[in-house]
Structures are given as structure tokens and as C-alpha cells.
Tab-separated table of C-alpha atoms in Angstrom:
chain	number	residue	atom	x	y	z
A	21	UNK	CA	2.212	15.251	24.130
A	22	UNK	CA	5.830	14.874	22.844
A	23	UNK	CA	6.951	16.463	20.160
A	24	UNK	CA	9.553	16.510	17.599
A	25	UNK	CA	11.032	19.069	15.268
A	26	UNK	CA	10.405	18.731	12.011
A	27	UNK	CA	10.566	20.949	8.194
A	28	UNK	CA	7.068	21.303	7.200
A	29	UNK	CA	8.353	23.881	4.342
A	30	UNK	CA	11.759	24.857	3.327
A	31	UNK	CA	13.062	27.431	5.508
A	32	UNK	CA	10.552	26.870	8.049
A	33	UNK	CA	10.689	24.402	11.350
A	34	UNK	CA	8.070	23.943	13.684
A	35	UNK	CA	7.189	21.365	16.707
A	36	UNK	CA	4.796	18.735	15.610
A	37	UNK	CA	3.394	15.988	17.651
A	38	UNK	CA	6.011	13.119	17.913
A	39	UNK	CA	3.361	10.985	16.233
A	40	UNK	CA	4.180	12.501	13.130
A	41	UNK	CA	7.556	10.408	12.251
A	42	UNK	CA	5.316	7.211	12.339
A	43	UNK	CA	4.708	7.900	8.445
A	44	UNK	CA	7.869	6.882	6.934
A	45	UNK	CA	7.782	3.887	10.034
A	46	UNK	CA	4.670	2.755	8.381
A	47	UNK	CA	5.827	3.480	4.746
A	48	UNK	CA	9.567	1.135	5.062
A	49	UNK	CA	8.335	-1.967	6.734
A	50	UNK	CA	4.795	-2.683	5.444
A	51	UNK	CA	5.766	-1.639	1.528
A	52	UNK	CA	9.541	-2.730	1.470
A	53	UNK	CA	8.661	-4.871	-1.374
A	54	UNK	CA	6.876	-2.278	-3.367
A	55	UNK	CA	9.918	-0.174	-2.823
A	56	UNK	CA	12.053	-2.850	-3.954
A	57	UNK	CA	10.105	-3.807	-6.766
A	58	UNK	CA	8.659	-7.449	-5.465
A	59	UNK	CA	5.249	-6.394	-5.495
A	60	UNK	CA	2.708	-3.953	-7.511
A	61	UNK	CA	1.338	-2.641	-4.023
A	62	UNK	CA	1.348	-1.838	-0.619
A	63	UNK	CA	-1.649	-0.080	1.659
A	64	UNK	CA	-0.621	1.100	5.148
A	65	UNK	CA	-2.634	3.569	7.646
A	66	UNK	CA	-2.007	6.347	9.782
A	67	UNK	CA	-4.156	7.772	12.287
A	68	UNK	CA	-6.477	11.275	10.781
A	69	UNK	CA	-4.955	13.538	14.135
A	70	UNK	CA	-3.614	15.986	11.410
A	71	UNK	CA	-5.174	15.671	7.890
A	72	UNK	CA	-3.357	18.315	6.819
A	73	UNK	CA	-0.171	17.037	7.371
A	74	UNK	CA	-1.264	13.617	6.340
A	75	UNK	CA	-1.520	15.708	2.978
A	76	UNK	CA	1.697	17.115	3.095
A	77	UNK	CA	3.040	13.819	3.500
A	78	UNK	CA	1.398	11.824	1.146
A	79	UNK	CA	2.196	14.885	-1.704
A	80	UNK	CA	5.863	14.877	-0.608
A	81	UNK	CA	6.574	11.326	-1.022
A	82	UNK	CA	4.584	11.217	-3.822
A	83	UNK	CA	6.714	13.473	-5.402
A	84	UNK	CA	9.973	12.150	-3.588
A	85	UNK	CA	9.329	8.166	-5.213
A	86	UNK	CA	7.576	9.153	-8.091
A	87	UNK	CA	10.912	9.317	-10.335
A	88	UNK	CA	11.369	5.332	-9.396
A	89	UNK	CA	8.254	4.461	-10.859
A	90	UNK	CA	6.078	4.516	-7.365
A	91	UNK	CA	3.180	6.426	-6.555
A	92	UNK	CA	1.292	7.526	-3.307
A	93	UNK	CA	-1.916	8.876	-2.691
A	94	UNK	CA	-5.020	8.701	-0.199
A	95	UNK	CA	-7.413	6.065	-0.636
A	96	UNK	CA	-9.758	6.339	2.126
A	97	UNK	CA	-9.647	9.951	4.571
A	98	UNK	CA	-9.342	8.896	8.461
A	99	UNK	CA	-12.140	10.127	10.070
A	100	UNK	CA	-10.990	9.953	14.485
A	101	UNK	CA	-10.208	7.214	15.615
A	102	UNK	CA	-10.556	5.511	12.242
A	103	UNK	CA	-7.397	5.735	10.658
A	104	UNK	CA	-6.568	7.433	6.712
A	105	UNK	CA	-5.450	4.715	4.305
A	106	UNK	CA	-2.155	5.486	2.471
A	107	UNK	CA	-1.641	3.775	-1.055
A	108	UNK	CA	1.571	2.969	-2.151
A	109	UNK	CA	1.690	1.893	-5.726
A	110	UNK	CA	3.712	1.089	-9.334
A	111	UNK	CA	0.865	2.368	-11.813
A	112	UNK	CA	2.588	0.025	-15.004
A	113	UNK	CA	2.784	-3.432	-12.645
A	114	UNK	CA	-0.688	-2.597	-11.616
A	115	UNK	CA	-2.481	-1.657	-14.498
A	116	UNK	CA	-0.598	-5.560	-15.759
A	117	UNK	CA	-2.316	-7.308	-13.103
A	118	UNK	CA	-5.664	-5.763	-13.588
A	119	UNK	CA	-4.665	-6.675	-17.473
A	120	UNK	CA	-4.377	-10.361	-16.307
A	121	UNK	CA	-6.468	-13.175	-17.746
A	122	UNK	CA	-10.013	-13.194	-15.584
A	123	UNK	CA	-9.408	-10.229	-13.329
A	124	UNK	CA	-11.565	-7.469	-15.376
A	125	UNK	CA	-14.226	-10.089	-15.289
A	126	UNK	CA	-13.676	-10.510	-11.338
A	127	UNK	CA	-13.799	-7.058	-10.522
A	128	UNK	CA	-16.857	-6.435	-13.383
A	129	UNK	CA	-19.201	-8.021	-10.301
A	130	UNK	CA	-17.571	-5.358	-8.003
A	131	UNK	CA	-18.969	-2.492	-10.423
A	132	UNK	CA	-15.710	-2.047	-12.191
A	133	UNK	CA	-16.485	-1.252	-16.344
A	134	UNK	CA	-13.737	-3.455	-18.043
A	135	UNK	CA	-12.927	-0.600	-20.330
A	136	UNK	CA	-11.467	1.704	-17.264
A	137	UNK	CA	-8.533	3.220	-16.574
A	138	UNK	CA	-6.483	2.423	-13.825
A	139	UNK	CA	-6.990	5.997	-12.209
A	140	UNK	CA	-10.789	5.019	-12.629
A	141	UNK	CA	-10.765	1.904	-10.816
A	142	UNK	CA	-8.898	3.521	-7.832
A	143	UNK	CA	-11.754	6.085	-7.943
A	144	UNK	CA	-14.027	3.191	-7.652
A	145	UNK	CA	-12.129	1.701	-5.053
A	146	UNK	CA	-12.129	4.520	-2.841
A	147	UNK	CA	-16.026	4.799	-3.192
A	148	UNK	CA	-16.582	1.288	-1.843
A	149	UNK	CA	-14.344	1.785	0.938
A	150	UNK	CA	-15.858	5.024	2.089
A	151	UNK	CA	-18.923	2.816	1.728
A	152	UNK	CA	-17.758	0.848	4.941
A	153	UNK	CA	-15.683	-0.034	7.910
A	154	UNK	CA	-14.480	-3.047	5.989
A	155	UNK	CA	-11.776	-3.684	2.845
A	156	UNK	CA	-13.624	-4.910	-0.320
A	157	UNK	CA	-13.050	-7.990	-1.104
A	158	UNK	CA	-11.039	-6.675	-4.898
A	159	UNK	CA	-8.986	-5.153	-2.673
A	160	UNK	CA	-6.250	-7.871	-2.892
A	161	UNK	CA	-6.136	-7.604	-6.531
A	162	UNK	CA	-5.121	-3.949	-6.256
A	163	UNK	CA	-2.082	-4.563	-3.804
A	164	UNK	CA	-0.902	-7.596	-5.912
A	165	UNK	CA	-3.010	-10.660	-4.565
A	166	UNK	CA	-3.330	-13.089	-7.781
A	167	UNK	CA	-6.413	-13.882	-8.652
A	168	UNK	CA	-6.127	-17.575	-8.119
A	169	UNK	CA	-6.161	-16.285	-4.702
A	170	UNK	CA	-8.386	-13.657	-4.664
A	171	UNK	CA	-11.550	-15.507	-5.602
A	172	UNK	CA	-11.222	-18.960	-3.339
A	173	UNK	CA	-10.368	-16.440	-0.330
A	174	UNK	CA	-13.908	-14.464	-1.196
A	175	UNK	CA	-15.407	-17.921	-1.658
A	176	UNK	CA	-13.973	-19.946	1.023
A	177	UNK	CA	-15.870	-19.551	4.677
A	178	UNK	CA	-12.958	-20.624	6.524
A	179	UNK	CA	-10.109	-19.343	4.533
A	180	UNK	CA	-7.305	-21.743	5.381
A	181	UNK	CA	-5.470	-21.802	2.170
A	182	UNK	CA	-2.479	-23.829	1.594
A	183	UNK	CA	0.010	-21.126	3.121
A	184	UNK	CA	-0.623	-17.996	4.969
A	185	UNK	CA	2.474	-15.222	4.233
A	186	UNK	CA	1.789	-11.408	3.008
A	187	UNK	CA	-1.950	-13.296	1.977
A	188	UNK	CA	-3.634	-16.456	1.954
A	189	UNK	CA	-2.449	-18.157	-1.119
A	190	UNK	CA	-4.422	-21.486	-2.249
A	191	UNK	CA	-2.341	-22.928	-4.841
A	192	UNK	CA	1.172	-22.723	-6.327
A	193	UNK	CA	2.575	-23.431	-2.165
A	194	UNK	CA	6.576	-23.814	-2.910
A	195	UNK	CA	6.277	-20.708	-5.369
A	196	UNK	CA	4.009	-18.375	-2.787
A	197	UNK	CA	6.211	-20.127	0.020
A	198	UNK	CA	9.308	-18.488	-1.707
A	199	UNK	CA	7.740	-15.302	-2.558
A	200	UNK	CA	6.871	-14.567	1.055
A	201	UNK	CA	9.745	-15.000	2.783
A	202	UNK	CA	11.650	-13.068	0.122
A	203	UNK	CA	9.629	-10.308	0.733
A	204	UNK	CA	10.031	-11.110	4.489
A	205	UNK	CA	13.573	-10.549	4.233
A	206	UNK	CA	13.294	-7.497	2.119
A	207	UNK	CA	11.295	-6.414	5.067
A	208	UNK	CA	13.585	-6.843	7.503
A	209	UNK	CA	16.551	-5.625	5.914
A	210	UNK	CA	14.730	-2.174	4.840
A	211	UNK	CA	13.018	-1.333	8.358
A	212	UNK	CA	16.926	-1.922	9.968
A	213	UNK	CA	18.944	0.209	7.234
A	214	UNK	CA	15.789	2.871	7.956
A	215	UNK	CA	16.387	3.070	11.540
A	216	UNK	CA	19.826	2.823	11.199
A	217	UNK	CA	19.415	6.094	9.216
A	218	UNK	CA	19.004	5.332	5.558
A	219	UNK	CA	17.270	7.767	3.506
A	220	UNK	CA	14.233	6.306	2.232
A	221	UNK	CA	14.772	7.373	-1.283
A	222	UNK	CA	18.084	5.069	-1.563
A	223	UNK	CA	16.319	2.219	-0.700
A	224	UNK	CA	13.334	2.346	-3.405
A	225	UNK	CA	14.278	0.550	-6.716
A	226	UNK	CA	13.699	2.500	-10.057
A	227	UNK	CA	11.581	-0.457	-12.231
């Protein structure tokens, strides 16, 4: 196996599998617009060959992005070949969409109280994905989904939607339509200042 050399602590280098750079190539493209501030959310995966350093990772950036106003932490521990689920978060737009009209009552028939924290729910969460191989179907509302969307793409057997972008959105298409590819740009303009060398902490907006 290749491998690359990398600081695991300060002062201290050692050769890890080359594998190990694929965090922060998951962490810029697939939640660019959490890092810019577009969206409540992201959820990416990695796959479990190190847990410990998946750890590391996860507490360094955590600590790295948590001055902007972004959090990251584990939601569901990889288990070979299954990979670890990374969460990527803004606690305050979060805790507003679970705040929104009808979603406390949503999630109520998912076994969420609608007096709980936001730390609570995400405890919950991870329970009912450990549960399975599959995501929940509340999922979306925790990476930004709206509800309007949420509950016709639970309900609707063949899930065709009006437009299909970062989810399957059912109403509101010129709106979601401009969302999307606004976050589609913010996409692609993040993964080619990362690769062209950007530090990933000047590209996350403080909101």
C-alpha cells in the first residue's frame, strides 16, 4: 500500500496509508455549501480502515471549523467494509430548521420528544442508524432537506419530484432550481481552490 507522510501530533511524523488524505477530499466537495454557509448540513463517509485516526480527524477539524460556527462529529462508526459516517454541521441553522413549522411533529413519529435538544436528537439519530444498513428517512431534515420535501419523498413510491439537485424537491422548482446549482458552483469552485492548495480553513465562512 502507498503511503504518505503525514503530522499525526505536533512534533511527530509518521507514514500513514495514502488513503488517509481522502478526508479533507470528502470534507471540500460534498459540504462546500455548509462551509460556505448555503446549507445547515452536510454527511460524507470514509471507509473504518483506521478508527483511530478517523478520530483524530474528526476531533481536529472539529476543533479547526468550530470558531466559524461549524461542527463535526461521528454519526454512525464504520464497521469493514461499511464505511463511518462523518457529520458536518452549523448547530444554530439546524436547531432553526428542526424549530420550523411541522418538523417536531414529523420527526415525533420517528421517536423524537418535541421538547429535545438538538444534541438529543443527533443521539437519536445515531441510534436508528446503527439500527440499519439504511439512512432514516428524518435524515434529510437534519442535513437541510425542507420539510415540504421530506414528507412527499417518504410518501411518494416513485419519488420523481419536480427537480432532482442536492435532493428531490417537490415544490417551489425555480427557487430549489436556483438553490442547487448555486450550491453546484460553490462546489466546484471549493474542490479546485482545495486542490490547487487552499487551506481548508480559508474557505469556510464564519455565520
Amino acid at each position: 500500500m502507498n503511503t504518505v507522510e503525514m503530522k499525526i501530533n505536533p512534533g511527530k511524523t509518521s507514514a500513514v496509508p495514502e488513503w488517509y488524505a481522502s478526508f479533507e477530499a470528502e470534507l471540500v466537495p460534498i459540504c462546500a455549501p455548509t462551509l460556505a454557509g448555503f446549507k445547515s448540513a452536510s454527511i460524507f463517509s470514509v471507509r473504518p480502515t483506521d478508527p483511530e485516526y478517523i478520530h483524530f480527524k474528526v476531533e481536529y477539524w472539529n476543533e479547526k471549523l468550530s470558531k466559524f460556527g461549524v461542527r463535526v462529529t461521528i454519526l454512525k462508526e464504520g464497521n469493514a467494509p461499511r464505511p463511518t459516517i462523518i457529520y458536518v454541521y452549523r448547530p444554530h441553522r439546524v436547531q432553526a430548521d428542526l424549530d420550523k413549522a411541522g418538523v417536531r411533529d414529523f420527526l415525533g413519529h420517528y421517536g423524537y420528544a418535541p421538547d429535545l435538544s438538538l444534541e438529543e436528537c443527533l443521539e437519536i439519530l445515531r441510534e436508528r442508524l446503527s439500527e440499519g444498513n439504511k439512512f432514516p428517512h428524518e435524515i434529510g431534515i437534519f442535513i437541510g432537506y425542507p420539510l415540504e420535501d421530506v414528507v412527499p419523498f417518504v410518501e411518494n413510491k416513485d419519488r420523481s419530484g419536480c427537480c432532482m439537485g442536492l435532493w428531490c424537491a417537490y415544490c417551489n422548482k425555480e427557487e430549489k432550481e436556483k438553490f442547487f446549482n448555486h450550491c453546484k458552483r460553490c462546489t466546484s469552485i471549493y474542490t479546485r481552490l482545495f486542490h490547487q492548495g487552499r487551506p481548508v480553513e480559508q474557505m469556510v465562512v464564519a455565520c
